[in-house]
Short mmCIF file of N, CA and C in Angstrom, two decimals:
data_model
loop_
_atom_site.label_atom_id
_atom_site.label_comp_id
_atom_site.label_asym_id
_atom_site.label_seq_id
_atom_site.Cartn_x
_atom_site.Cartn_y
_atom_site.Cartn_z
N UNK A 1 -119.39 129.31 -1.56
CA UNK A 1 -118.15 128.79 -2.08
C UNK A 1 -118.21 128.77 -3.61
N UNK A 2 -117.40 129.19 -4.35
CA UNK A 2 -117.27 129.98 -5.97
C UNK A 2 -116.56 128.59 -6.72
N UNK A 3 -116.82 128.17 -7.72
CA UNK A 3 -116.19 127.19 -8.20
C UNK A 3 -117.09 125.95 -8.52
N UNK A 4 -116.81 125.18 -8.54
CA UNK A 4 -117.40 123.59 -9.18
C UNK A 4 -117.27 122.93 -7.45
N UNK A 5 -118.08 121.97 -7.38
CA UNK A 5 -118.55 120.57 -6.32
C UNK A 5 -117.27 119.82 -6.12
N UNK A 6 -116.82 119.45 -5.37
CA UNK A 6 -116.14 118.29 -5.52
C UNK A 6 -116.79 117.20 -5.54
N UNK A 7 -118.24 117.04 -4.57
CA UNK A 7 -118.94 115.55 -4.82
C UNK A 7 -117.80 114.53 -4.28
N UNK A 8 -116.99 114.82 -3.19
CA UNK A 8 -116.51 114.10 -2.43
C UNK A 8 -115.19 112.88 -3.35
N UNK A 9 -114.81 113.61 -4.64
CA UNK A 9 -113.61 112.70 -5.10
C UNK A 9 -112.78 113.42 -5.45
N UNK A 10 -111.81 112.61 -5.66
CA UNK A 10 -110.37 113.39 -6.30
C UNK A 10 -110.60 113.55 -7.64
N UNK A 11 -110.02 114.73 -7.46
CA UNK A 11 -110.12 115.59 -9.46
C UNK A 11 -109.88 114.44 -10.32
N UNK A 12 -109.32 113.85 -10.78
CA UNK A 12 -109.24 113.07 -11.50
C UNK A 12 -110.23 112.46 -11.25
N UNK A 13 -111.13 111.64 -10.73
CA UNK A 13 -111.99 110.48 -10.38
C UNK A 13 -113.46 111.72 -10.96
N UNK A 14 -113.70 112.46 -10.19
CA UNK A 14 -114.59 113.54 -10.64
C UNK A 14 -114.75 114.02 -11.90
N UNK A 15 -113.62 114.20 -12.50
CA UNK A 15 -113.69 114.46 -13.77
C UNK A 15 -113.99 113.74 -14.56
N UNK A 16 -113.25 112.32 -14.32
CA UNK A 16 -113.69 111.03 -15.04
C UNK A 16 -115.28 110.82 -15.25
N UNK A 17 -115.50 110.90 -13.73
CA UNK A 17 -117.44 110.47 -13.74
C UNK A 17 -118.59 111.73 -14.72
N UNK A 18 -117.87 112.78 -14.41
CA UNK A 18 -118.64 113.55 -14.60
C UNK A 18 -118.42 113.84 -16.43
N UNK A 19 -117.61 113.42 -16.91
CA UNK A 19 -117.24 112.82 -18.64
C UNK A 19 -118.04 111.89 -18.68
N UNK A 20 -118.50 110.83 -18.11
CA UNK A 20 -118.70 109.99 -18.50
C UNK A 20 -120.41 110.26 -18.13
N UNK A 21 -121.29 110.48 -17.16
CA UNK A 21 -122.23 111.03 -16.87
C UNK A 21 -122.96 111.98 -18.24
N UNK A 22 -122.44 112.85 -18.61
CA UNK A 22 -122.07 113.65 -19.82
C UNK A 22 -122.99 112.94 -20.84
N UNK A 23 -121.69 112.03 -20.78
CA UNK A 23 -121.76 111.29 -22.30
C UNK A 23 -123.06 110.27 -22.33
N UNK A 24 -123.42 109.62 -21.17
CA UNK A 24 -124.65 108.92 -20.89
C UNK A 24 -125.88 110.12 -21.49
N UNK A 25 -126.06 110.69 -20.46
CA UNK A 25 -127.18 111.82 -20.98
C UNK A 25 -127.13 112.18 -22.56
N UNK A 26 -126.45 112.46 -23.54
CA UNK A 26 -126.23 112.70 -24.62
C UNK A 26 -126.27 111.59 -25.26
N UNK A 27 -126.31 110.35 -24.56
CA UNK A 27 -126.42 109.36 -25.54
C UNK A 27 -127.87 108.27 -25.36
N UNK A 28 -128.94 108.85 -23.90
CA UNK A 28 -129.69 108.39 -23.74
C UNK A 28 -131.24 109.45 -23.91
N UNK A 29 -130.70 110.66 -23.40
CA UNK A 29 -131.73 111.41 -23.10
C UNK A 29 -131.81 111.48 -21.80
N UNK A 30 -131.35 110.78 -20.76
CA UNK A 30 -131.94 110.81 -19.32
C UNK A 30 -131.19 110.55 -18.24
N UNK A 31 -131.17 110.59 -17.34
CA UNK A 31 -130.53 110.17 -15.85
C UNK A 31 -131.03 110.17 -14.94
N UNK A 32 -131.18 109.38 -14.49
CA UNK A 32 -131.55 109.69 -12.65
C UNK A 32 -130.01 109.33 -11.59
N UNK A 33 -130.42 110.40 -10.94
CA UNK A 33 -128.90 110.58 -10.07
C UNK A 33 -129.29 111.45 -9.18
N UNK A 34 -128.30 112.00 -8.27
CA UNK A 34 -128.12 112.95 -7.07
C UNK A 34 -128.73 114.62 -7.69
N UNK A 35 -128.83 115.28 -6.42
CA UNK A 35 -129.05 116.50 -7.04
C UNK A 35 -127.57 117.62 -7.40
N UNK A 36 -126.57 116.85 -6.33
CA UNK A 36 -125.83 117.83 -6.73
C UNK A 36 -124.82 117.35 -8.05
N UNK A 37 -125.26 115.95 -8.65
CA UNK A 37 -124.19 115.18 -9.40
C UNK A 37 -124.91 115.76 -10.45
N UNK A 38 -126.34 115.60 -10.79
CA UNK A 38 -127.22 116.57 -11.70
C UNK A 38 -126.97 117.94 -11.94
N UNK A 39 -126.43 118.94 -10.85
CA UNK A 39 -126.07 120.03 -11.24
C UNK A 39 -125.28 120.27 -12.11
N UNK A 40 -123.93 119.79 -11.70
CA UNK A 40 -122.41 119.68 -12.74
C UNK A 40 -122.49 118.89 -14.10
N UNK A 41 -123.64 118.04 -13.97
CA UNK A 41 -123.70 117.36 -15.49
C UNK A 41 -124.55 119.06 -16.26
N UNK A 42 -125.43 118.93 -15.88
CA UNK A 42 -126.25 120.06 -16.35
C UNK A 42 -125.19 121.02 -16.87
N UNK A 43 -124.43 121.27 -16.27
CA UNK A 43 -123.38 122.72 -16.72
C UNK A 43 -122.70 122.22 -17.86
N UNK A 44 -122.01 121.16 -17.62
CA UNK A 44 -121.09 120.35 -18.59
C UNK A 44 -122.00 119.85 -20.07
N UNK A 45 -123.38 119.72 -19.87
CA UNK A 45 -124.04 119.39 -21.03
C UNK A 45 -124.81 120.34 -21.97
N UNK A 46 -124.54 121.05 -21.15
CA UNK A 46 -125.09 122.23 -21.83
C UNK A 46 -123.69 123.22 -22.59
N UNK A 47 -122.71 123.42 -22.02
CA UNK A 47 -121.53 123.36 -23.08
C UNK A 47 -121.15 122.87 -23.93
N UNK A 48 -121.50 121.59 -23.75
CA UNK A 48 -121.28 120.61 -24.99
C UNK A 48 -122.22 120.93 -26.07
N UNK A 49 -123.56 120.93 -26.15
CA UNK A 49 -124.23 121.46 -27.00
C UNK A 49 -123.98 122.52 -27.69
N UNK A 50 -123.55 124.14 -26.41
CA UNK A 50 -123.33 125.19 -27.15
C UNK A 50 -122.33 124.83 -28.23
N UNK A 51 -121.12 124.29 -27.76
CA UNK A 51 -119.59 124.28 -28.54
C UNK A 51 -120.62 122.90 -29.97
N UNK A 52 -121.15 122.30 -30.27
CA UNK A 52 -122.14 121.83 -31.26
C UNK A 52 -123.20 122.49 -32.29
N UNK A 53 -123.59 123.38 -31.68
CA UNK A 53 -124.13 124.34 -32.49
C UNK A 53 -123.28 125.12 -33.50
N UNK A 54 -122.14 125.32 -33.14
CA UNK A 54 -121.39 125.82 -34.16
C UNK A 54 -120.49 124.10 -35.05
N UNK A 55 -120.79 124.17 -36.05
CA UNK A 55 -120.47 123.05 -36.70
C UNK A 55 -119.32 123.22 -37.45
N UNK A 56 -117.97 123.45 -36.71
CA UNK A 56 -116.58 123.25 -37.44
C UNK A 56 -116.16 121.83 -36.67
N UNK A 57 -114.88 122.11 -37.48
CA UNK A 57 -114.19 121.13 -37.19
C UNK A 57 -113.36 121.15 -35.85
N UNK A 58 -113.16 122.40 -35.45
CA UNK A 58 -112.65 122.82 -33.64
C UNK A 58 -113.68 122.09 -33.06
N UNK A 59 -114.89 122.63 -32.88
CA UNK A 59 -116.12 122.36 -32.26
C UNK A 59 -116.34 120.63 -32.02
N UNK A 60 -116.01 119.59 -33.24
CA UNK A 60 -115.80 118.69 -33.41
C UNK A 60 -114.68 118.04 -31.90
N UNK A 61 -113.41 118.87 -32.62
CA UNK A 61 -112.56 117.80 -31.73
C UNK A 61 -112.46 118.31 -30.29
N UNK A 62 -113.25 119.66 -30.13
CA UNK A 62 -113.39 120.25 -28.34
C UNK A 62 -114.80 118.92 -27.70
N UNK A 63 -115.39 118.78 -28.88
CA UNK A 63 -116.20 117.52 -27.91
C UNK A 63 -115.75 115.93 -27.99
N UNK A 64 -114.85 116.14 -29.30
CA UNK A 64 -114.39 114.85 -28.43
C UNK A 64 -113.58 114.90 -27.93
N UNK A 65 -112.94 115.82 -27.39
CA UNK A 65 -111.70 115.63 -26.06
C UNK A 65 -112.65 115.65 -24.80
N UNK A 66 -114.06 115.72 -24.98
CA UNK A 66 -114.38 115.31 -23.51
C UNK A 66 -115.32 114.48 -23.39
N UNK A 67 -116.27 114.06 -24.75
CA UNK A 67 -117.18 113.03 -24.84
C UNK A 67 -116.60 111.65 -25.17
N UNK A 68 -116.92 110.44 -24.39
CA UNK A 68 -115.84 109.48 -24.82
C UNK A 68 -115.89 108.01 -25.02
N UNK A 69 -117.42 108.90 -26.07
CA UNK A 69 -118.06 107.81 -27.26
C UNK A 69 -117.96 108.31 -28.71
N UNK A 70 -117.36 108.11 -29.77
CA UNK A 70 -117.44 108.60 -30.98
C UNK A 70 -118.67 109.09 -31.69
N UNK A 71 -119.91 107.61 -31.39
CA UNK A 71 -120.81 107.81 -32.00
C UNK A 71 -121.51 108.98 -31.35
N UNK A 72 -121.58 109.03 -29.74
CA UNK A 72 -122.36 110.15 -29.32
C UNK A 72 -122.29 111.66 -29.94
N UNK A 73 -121.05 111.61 -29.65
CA UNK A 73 -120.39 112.98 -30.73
C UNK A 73 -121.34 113.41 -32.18
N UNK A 74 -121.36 112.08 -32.66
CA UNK A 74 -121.68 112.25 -34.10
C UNK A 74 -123.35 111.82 -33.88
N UNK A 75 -124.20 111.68 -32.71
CA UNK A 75 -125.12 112.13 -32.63
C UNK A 75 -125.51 113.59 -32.38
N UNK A 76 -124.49 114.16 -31.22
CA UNK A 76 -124.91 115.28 -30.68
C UNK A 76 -124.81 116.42 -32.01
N UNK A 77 -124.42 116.45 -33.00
CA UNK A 77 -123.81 117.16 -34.31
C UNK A 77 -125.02 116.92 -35.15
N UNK A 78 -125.24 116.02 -35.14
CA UNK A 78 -126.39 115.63 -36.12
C UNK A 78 -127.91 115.61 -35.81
N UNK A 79 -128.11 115.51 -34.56
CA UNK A 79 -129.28 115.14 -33.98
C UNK A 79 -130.16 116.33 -33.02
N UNK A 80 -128.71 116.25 -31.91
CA UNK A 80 -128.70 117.14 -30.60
C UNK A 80 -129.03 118.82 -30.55
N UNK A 81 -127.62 118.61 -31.28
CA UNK A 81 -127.26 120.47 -31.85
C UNK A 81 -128.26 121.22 -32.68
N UNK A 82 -128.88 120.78 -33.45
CA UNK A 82 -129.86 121.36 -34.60
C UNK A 82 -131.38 121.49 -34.26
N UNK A 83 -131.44 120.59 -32.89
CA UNK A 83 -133.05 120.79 -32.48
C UNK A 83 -132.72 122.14 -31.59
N UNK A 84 -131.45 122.45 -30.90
CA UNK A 84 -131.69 123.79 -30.54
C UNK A 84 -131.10 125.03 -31.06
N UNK A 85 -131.10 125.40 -32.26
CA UNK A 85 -130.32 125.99 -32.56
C UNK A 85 -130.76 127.43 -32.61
N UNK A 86 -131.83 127.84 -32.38
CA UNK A 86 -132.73 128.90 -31.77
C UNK A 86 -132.80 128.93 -30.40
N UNK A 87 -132.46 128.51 -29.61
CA UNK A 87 -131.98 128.36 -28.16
C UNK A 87 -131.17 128.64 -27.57
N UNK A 88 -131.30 129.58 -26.76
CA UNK A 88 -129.72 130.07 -25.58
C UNK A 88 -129.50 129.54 -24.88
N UNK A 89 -129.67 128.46 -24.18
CA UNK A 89 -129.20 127.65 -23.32
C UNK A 89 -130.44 126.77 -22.62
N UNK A 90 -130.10 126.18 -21.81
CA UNK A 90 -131.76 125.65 -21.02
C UNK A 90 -131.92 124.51 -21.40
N UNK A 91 -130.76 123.47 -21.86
CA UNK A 91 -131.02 122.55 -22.70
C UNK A 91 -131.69 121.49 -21.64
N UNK A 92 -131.03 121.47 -20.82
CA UNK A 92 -131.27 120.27 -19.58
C UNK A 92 -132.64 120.73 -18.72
N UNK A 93 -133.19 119.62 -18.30
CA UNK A 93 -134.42 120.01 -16.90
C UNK A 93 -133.70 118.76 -15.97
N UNK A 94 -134.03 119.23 -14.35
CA UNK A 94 -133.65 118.49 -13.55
C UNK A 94 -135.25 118.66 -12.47
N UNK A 95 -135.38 117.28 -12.37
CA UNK A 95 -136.83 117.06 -11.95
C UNK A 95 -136.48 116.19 -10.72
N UNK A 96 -137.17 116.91 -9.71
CA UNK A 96 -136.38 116.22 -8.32
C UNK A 96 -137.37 115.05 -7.75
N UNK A 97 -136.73 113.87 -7.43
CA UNK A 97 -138.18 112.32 -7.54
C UNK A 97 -138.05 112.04 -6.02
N UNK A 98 -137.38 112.91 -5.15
CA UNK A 98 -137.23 112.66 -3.45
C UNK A 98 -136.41 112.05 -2.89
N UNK A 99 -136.23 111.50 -2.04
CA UNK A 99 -135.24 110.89 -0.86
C UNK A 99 -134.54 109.14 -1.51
N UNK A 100 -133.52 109.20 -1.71
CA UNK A 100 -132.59 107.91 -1.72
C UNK A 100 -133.12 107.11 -0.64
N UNK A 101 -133.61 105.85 -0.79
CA UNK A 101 -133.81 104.74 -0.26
C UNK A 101 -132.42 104.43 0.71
N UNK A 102 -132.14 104.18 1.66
CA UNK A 102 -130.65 103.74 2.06
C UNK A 102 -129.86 105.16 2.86
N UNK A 103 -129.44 106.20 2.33
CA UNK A 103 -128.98 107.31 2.68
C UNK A 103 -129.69 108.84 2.68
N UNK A 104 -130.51 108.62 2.11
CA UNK A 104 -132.27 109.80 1.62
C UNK A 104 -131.37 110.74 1.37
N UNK A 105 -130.05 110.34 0.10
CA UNK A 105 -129.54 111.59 -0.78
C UNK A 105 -130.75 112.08 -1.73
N UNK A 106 -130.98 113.01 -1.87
CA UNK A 106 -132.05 113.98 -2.81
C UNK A 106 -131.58 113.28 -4.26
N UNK A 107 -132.69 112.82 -4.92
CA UNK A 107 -132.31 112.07 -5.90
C UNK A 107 -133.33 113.33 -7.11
N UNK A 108 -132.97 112.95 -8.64
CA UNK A 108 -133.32 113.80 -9.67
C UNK A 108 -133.27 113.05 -10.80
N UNK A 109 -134.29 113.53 -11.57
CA UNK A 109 -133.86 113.10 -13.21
C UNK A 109 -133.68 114.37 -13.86
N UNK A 110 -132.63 114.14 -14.45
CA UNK A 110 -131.78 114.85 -15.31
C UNK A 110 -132.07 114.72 -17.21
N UNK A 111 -132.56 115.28 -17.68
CA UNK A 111 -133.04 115.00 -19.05
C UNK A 111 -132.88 115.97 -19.96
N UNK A 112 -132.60 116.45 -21.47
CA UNK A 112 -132.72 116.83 -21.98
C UNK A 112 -134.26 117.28 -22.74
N UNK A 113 -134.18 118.72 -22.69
CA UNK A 113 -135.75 119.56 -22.92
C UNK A 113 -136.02 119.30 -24.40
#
């Protein structure tokens, strides 16, 4: 099946989490979460970086129309973007820690390399 997860919510609700998921990782370094909620952040955070590496002012307001913390922004520009800037992509590792306690969903940490 071709396309993005639904992860079992309505587009709107999905989109929401997965902005906000985003913006955690970029503003912590880390996550632990699902494997397939880890996938779609992974894709989404690693765009964000690319569109960071280039340092205009587009680049600027394309991440904050989807990051939706100011300061993170103005970490990922300053901080994020410049440690890879010799880098094609690969920003994220997803390290799988085993079975959810309760439902044994495949759980992961999600981190920046």
């Amino acid at each position: 099946m071709p396309g993005t997860r639904k992860l079992g919510r309505t587009t709107d609700h999905r989109r929401a989490m997965l902005r906000a998921m985003v913006t955690y990782l970029l503003e912590n370094g880390r996550i632990e979460t699902t494997v397939t909620r880890a996938k779609e952040v992974r894709a989404m955070a690693e765009k964000m970086i690319t569109v960071a590496k280039d340092d205009s002012l587009q680049a600027k307001r394309t991440a904050l129309a989807y990051i939706t913390k100011e300061d993170v922004v103005k970490k990922l520009f300053t901080e994020i973007a410049p440690k890879y800037k010799e880098k094609n992509g690969g920003y994220c590792r997803i390290i799988k820690t085993g079975p959810r306690r309760g439902d044994a969903a495949e759980m992961c940490i999600i981190e920046l390399v």
